[in-house]
XYZ file of C-alpha atoms in Angstrom:
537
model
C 72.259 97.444 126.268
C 70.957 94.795 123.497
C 72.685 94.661 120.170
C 76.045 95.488 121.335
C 78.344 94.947 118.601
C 81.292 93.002 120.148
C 85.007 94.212 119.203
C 86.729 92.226 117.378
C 90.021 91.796 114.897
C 89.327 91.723 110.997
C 93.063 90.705 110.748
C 93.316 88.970 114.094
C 91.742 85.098 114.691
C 91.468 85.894 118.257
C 91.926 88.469 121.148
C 95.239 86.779 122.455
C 96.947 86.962 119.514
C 95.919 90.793 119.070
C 97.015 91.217 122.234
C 100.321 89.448 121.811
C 100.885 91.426 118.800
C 100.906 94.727 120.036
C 102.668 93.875 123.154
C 105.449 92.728 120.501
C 105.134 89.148 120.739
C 105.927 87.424 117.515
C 106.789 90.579 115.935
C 109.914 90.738 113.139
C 112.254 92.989 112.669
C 111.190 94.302 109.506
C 111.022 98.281 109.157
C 109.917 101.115 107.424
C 113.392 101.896 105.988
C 113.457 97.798 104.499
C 110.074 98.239 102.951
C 111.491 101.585 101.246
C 114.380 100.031 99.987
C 112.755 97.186 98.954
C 110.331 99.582 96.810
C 106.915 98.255 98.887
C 106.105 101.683 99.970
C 105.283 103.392 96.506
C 102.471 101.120 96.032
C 101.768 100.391 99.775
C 100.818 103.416 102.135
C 98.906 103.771 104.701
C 97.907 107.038 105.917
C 95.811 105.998 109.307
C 99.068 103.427 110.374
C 102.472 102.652 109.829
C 103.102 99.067 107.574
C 105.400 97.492 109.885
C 102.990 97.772 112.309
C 101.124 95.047 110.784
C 104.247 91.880 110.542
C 104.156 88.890 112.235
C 106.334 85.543 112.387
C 102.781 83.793 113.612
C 101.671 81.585 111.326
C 98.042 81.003 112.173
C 97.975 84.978 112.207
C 98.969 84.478 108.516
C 96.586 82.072 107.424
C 93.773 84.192 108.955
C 95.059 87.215 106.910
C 95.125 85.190 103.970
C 91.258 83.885 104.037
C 90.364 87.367 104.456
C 92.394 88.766 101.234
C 90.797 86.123 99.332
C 87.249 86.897 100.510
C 88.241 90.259 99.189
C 89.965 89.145 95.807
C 86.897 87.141 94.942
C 84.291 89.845 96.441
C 84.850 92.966 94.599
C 81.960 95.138 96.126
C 83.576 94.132 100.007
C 86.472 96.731 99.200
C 83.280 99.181 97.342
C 81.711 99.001 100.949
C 84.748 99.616 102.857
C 85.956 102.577 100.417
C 82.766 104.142 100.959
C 82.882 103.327 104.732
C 86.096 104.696 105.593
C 84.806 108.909 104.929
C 81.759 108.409 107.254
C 84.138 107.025 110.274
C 86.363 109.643 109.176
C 83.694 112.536 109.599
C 82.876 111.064 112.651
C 86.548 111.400 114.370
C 86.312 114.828 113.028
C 83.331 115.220 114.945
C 85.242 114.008 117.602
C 87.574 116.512 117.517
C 85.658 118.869 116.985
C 83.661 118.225 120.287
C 87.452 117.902 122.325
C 88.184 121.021 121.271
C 84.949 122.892 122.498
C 83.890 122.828 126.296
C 80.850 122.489 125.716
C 79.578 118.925 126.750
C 76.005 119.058 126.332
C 76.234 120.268 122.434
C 73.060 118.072 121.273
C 73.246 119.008 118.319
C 76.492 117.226 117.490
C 75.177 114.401 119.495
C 72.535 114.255 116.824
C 74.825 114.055 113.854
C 77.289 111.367 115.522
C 73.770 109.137 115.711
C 73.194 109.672 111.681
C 76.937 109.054 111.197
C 76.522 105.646 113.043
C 73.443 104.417 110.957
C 74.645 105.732 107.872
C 78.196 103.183 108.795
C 75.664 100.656 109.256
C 73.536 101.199 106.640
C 76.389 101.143 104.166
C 77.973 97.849 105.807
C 74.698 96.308 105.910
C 73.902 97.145 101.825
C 77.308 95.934 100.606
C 77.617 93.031 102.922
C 73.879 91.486 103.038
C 74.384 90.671 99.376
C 77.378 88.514 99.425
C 77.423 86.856 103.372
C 76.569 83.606 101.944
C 79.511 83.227 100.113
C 82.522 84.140 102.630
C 84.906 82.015 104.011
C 87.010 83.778 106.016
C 85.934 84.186 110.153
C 86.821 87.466 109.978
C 84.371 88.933 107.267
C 81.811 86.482 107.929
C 81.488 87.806 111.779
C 81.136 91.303 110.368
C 78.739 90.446 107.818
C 76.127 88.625 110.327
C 76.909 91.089 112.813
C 75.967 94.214 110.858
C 72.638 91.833 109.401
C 71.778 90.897 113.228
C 71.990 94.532 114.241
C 70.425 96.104 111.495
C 67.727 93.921 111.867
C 66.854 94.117 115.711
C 63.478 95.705 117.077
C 66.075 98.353 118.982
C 68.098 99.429 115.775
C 64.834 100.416 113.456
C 63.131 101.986 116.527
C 66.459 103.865 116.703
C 66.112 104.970 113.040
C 62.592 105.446 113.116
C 63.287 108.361 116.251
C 66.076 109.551 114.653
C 64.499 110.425 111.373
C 61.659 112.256 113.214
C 63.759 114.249 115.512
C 66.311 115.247 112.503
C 63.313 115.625 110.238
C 62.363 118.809 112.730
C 65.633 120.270 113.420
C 67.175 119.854 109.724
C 63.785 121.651 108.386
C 64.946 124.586 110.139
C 65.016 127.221 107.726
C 65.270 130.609 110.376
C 65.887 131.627 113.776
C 63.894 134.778 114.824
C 65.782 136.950 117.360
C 64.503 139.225 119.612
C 67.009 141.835 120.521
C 66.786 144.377 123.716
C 68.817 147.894 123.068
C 69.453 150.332 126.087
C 69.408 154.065 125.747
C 71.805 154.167 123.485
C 70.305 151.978 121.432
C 73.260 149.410 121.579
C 72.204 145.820 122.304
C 71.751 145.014 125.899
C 70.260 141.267 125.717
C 68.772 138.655 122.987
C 67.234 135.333 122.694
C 65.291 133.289 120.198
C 61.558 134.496 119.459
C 61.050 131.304 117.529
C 62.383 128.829 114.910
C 61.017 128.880 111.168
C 60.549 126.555 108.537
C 60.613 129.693 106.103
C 64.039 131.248 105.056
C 63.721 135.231 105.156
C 63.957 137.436 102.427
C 65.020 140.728 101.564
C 62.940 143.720 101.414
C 62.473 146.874 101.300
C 61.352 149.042 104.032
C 59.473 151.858 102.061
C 57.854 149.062 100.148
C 56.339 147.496 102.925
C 55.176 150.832 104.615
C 53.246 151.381 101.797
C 51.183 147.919 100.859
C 50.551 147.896 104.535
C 51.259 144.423 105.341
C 53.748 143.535 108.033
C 51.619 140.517 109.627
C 50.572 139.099 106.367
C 54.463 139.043 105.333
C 56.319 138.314 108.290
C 59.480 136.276 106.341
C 60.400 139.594 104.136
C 62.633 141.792 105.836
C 61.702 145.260 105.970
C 65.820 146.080 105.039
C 67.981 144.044 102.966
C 69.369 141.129 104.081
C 73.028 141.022 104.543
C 75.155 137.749 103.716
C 76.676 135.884 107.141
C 79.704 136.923 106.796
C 79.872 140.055 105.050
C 82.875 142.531 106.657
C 82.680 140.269 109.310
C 86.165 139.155 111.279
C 87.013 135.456 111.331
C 86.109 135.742 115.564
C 82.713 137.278 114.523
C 81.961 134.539 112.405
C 83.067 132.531 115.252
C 81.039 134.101 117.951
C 77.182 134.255 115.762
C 77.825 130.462 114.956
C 78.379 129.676 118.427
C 75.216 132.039 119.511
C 73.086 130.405 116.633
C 74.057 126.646 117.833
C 73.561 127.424 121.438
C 69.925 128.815 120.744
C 69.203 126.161 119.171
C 70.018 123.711 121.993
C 68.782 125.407 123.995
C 65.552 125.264 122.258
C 66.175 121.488 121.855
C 67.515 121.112 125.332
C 64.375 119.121 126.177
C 63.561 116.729 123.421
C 67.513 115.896 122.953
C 68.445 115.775 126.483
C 67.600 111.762 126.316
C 69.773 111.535 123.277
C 72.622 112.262 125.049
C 72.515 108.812 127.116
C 72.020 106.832 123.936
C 75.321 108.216 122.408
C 77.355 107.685 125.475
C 76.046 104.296 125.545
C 74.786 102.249 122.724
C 76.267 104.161 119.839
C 79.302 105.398 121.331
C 80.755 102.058 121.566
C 79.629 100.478 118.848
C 80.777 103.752 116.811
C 84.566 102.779 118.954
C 84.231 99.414 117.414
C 84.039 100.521 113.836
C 86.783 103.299 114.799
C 89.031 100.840 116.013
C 88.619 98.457 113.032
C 89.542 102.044 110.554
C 93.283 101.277 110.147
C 92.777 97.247 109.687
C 90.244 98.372 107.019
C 92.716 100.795 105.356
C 95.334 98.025 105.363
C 93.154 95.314 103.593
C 91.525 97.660 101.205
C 95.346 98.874 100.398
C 96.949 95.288 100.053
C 93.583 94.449 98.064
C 93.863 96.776 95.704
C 97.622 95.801 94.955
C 96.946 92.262 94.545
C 94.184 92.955 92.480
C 96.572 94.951 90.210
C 98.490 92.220 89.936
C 96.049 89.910 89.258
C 94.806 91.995 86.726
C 97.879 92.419 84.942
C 97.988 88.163 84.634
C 100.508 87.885 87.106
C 100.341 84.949 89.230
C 99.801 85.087 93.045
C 100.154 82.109 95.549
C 99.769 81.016 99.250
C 103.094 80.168 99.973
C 102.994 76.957 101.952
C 104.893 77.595 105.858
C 107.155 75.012 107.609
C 105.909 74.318 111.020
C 108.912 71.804 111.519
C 111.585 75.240 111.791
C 113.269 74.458 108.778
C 115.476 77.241 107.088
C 113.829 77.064 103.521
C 112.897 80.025 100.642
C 111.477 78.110 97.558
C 109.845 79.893 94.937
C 109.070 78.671 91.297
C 107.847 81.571 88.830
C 109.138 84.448 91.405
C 108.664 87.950 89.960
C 109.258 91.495 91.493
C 105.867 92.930 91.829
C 106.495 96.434 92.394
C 108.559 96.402 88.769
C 105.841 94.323 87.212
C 103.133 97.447 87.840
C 105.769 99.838 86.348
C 106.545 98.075 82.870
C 104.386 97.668 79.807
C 105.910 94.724 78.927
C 106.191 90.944 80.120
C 108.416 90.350 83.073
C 110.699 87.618 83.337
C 110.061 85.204 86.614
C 112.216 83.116 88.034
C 112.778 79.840 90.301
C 114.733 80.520 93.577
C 115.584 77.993 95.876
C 117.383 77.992 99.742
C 117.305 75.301 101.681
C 119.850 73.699 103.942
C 120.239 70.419 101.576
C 122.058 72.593 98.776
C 122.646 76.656 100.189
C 121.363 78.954 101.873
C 123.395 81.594 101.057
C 124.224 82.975 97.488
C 126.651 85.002 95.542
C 124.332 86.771 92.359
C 126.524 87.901 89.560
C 126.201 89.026 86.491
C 126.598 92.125 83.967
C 124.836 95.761 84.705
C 121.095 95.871 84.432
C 121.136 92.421 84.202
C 118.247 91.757 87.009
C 120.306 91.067 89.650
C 118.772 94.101 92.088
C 115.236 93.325 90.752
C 115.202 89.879 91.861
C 117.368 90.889 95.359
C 114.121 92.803 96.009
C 111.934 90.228 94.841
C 112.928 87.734 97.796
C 112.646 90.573 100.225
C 109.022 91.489 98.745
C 107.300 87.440 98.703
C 108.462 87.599 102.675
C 107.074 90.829 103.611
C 103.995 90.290 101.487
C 103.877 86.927 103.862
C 104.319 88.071 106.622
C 101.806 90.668 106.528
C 99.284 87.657 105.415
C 99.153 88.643 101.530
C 99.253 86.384 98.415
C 103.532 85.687 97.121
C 104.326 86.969 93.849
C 104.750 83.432 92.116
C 103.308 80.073 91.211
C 103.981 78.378 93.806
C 106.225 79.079 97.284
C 107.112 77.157 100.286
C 109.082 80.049 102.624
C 109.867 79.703 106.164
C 108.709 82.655 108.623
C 111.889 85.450 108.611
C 112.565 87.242 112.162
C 113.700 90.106 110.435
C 114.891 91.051 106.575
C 117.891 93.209 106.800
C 119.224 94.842 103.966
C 122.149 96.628 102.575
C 121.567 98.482 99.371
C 123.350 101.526 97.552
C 123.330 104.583 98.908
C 125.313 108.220 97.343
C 123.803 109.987 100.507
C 125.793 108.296 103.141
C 129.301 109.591 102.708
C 130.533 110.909 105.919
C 133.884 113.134 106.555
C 135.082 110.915 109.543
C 134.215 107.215 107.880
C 134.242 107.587 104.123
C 131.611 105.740 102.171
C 133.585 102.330 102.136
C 133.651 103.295 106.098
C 130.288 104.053 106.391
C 129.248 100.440 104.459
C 131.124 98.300 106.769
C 129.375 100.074 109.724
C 126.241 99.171 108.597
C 127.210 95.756 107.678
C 128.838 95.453 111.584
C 125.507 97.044 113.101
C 123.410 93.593 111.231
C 125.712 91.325 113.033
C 124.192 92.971 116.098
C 120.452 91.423 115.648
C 121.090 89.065 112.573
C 119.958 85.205 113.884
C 119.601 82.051 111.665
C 116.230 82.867 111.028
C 116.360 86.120 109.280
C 116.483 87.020 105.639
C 119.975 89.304 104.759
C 119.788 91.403 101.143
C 122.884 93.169 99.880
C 123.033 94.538 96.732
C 126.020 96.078 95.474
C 127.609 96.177 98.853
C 131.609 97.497 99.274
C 130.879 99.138 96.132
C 132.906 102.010 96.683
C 136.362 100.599 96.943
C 138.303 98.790 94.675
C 137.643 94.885 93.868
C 140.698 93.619 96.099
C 139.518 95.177 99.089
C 136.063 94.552 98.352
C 136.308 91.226 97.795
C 138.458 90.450 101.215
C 135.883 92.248 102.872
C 132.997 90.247 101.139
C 134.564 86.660 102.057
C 134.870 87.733 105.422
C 131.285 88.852 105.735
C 130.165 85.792 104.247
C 131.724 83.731 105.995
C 129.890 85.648 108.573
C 126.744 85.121 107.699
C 127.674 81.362 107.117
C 128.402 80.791 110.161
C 125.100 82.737 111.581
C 123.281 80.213 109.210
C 120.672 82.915 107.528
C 119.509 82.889 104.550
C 121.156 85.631 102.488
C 121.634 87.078 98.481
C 124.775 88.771 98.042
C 124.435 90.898 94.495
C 127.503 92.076 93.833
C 129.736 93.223 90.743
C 132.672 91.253 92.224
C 133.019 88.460 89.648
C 136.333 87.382 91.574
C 134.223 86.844 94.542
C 132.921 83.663 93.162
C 135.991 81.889 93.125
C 136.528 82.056 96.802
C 133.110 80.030 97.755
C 134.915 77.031 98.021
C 137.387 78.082 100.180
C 134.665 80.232 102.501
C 132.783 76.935 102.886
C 136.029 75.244 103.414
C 136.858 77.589 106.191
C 133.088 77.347 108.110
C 131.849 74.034 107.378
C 133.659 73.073 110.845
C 132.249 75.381 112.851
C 128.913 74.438 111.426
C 128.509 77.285 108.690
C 125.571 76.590 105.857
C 126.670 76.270 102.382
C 127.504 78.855 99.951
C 126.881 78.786 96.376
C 126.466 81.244 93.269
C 123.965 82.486 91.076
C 124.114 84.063 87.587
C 121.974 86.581 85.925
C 121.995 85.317 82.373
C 123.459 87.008 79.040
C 123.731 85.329 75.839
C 125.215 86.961 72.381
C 125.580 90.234 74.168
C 121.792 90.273 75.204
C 120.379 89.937 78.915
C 118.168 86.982 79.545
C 117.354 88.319 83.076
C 117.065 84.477 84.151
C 119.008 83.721 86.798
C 120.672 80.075 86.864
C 122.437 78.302 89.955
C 126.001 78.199 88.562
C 129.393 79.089 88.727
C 130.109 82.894 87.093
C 132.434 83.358 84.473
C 133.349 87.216 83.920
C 135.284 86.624 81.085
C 132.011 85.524 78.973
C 130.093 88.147 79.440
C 132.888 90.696 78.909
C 133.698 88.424 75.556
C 129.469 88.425 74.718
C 129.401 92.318 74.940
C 132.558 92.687 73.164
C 131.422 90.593 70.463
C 128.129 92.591 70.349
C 129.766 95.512 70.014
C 132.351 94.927 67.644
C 135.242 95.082 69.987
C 136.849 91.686 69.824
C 140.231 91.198 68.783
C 138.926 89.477 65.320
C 135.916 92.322 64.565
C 139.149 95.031 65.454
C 141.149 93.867 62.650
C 138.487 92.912 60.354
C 137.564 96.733 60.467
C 141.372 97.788 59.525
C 141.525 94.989 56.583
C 138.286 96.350 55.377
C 138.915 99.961 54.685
């Protein structure tokens, strides 16, 4: 068969790496129940896939990804094409279905519309794309776009259309079925079948009417009773049963002149309709992650391709890092910041710093640049070098885990022990809050000992914490694991000055008692503002 659309990957540079992919090659460990924490999921769903179905740790896979966003970013009317794309595949699974679920397998009929489902796909690709296949860059959309144009073009596709629109042009311009029905004695029916097929509806009349003006031949498309609606007092099987009459007639009818249909839609358009089937989920994905890039973009927000150590490095530097999914919820300006883990200065951290002071938002915002990464998207910053993650594991908050047998501070070292079980020097560990729910001497034993933890696994980890105390035991931690070849530790602070939050977050060493003195002072509840108040009044 000529013009056979080849299948192909829009997010994939080859077949092997497709292949490797879903056999779980080069696949992280980052899940559906990460992305939620993380916040990804309200402005990332998919309804045709899951998202972590699309992560990889391979690099060129990346890259790919990220031509192919930016053809998008810069091409408007490729997601327009693709938007309007994605209802005509989805009518045609329906029609899919639709035939599964009926035994009938010579239904020509349907056959019919699956072959004006097909052209209208390619019609649509080949009007949005034909405009703007000059200027791509990526393999991916280019292939499509010269693909659709060589099909659409070939002596086999317009004869196609041209046969199509005669045949549909006669069965669509059906306007009524004439029946001819046999009673017996009884006058019940005994047998029917189709007279003939009309390109004149039928209208109602009246019997006595027609009696008198005499003219039954001359009027043959007025009824001589009223017609009655399809449907009227009718059960839902009736329905069921007259439709199924009505389309079997008509194949029947059609039997001959659609019988050589059927070959062309098990072959020629029945697998280039799989091809554009296949590609439905991919398309979903990059019209999704478009569309949230775009927002961002939109918003001024800046967007980078983060540049990826080959070399294996351990590294997550980001200048002008923002949280995106809290940048498309406020009106105002968010505050970015520089980030920076590497294994010349730390590659662990201890975040501090008072409530609501952007410590979680900027937890999540590491998590976010490495999943947006690893899917092949755009890093919310101005500029990013990050090293590929084997999994993100995080360990946020939660009221709803509090168990009878554990107790919530029992339930949060569980899940801290169950990371140990797959953490490797090459993931990415979040924990925000963590040992919350015990007091800040237990908590902060607890915390040394899982850093040290972590130290000595050599990941790259934030710990956000409350535990202001915490931050005096660094050196000591790093004392304890630099021997057995633990990374560094060091702390961060989420800035406050005269009582106000900066939500900048510097690489020092936390001092509680400032902040407590800062809101104190704010508030009018320092020693010196106490008495002034008494001498006062």
């Amino acid at each position: 068969m000529t013009n056979k659309i080849e299948r192909f990957s829009l997010i994939f540079p080859d077949e092997v790496t497709q292949q490797n992919h879903y056999q779980g090659v080069n696949r992280p460990r980052i899940d559906m129940f990460v992305l939620d924490e993380l916040g990804l999921l309200e402005f990332f769903e998919l309804k045709n896939s899951e998202l972590e179905e699309y992560f990889t740790t391979d690099s060129a896979v990346i890259k790919h990804r990220m031509d192919v966003f930016e053809d998008m970013l810069e091409n408007p009317e490729i997601s327009v094409t693709l938007n309007k794309l994605i209802p005509i595949l989805t009518d045609i699974l329906e029609l899919r279905r639709l035939e599964a679920d009926t035994a009938d397998s010579d239904n020509y009929l349907e056959s019919l519309t699956e072959i004006e489902l097909y052209i209208a796909s390619i019609e649509t690709l080949n009007e949005g794309f034909s405009k703007i296949k000059d200027s791509l860059k990526s393999e991916s959309m280019r292939t499509l776009a010269f693909k659709i144009a060589e099909l659409s073009e070939s002596d086999y596709y317009k004869e196609l259309n041209v046969k199509l629109r005669e045949l549909t042009s006669r069965v669509r311009d059906i306007r009524s079925v004439t029946i001819g029905v046999n009673l017996d004695a009884q006058l019940r029916p005994s047998s029917a079948g189709v007279l003939s097929v009309n390109p004149e509806p039928f209208r109602s009349g009246d019997m006595i009417e027609k009696i008198l003006r005499l003219n039954f031949k001359d009027d043959e498309y007025t009824c001589i009773a009223n017609l009655v609606p399809f449907g009227k007092k009718q059960s839902e099987n009736q329905k069921t049963a007259l439709a199924l009459a009505f389309n079997s007639a008509i194949n029947d009818v059609y039997r001959q002149s659609l019988r050589s249909w059927k070959r062309i839609v098990q072959t020629y358009v029945l697998e280039n309709t799989d091809f554009l089937l296949d590609l439905m989920p991919e398309i979903e994905f990059l019209v999704k992650g478009t569309a949230l890039l775009r927002k961002l973009r939109e918003n001024g927000l800046a967007l980078c391709r983060p540049n990826i150590p080959e070399d294996g490095t351990r590294v997550f530097d980001a200048e002008g890092l923002y949280n995106p999914c809290v940048a498309l919820k406020v009106d105002y300006d968010i505050v970015d910041n520089d980030i920076q883990m590497d294994e010349d200065n730390a590659l662990i951290y201890v975040l501090t710093g008072p409530n609501r002071g952007g410590k979680s938002v900027i937890t999540c915002a590491i998590g976010l640049s490495v999943s947006l990464m690893q899917l092949g998207m755009f890093v919310p910053a101005k500029s990013a070098t990050i090293s590929l993650c084997d999994g993100i594991f995080t360990h946020f908050p939660t009221g709803a885990d509090d168990t009878i047998d554990k107790g919530r501070l029992g339930e949060e070292c569980a899940r801290l022990r169950d990371i140990f079980d797959e953490v490797t020097k090459d993931s990415l560990v979040l924990l925000d809050e963590s040992l919350s729910s015990t007091g800040s001497f237990e908590a902060s034993y607890i915390a040394a000992e899982v850093l040290a933890g972590f130290s000595r696994v050599g990941c790259r980890c934030l710990f956000s914490t409350h535990l202001h105390e915490l931050a005096a035991e660094i050196d000591g931690i790093n004392a304890r694991t630099a021997p057995d070849g633990g990374v560094a530790i060091d702390t961060l602070v989420a800035g406050i000055a005269d009582g106000r939050r900066s939500f900048k977050i510097v690489r020092q060493k936390p001092d509680g008692k400032s902040y407590a003195r800062d809101i104190a002072d704010k508030y009018g509840l320092s020693y010196e503002n106490i008495v002034g108040r008494f001498q006062n009044t």
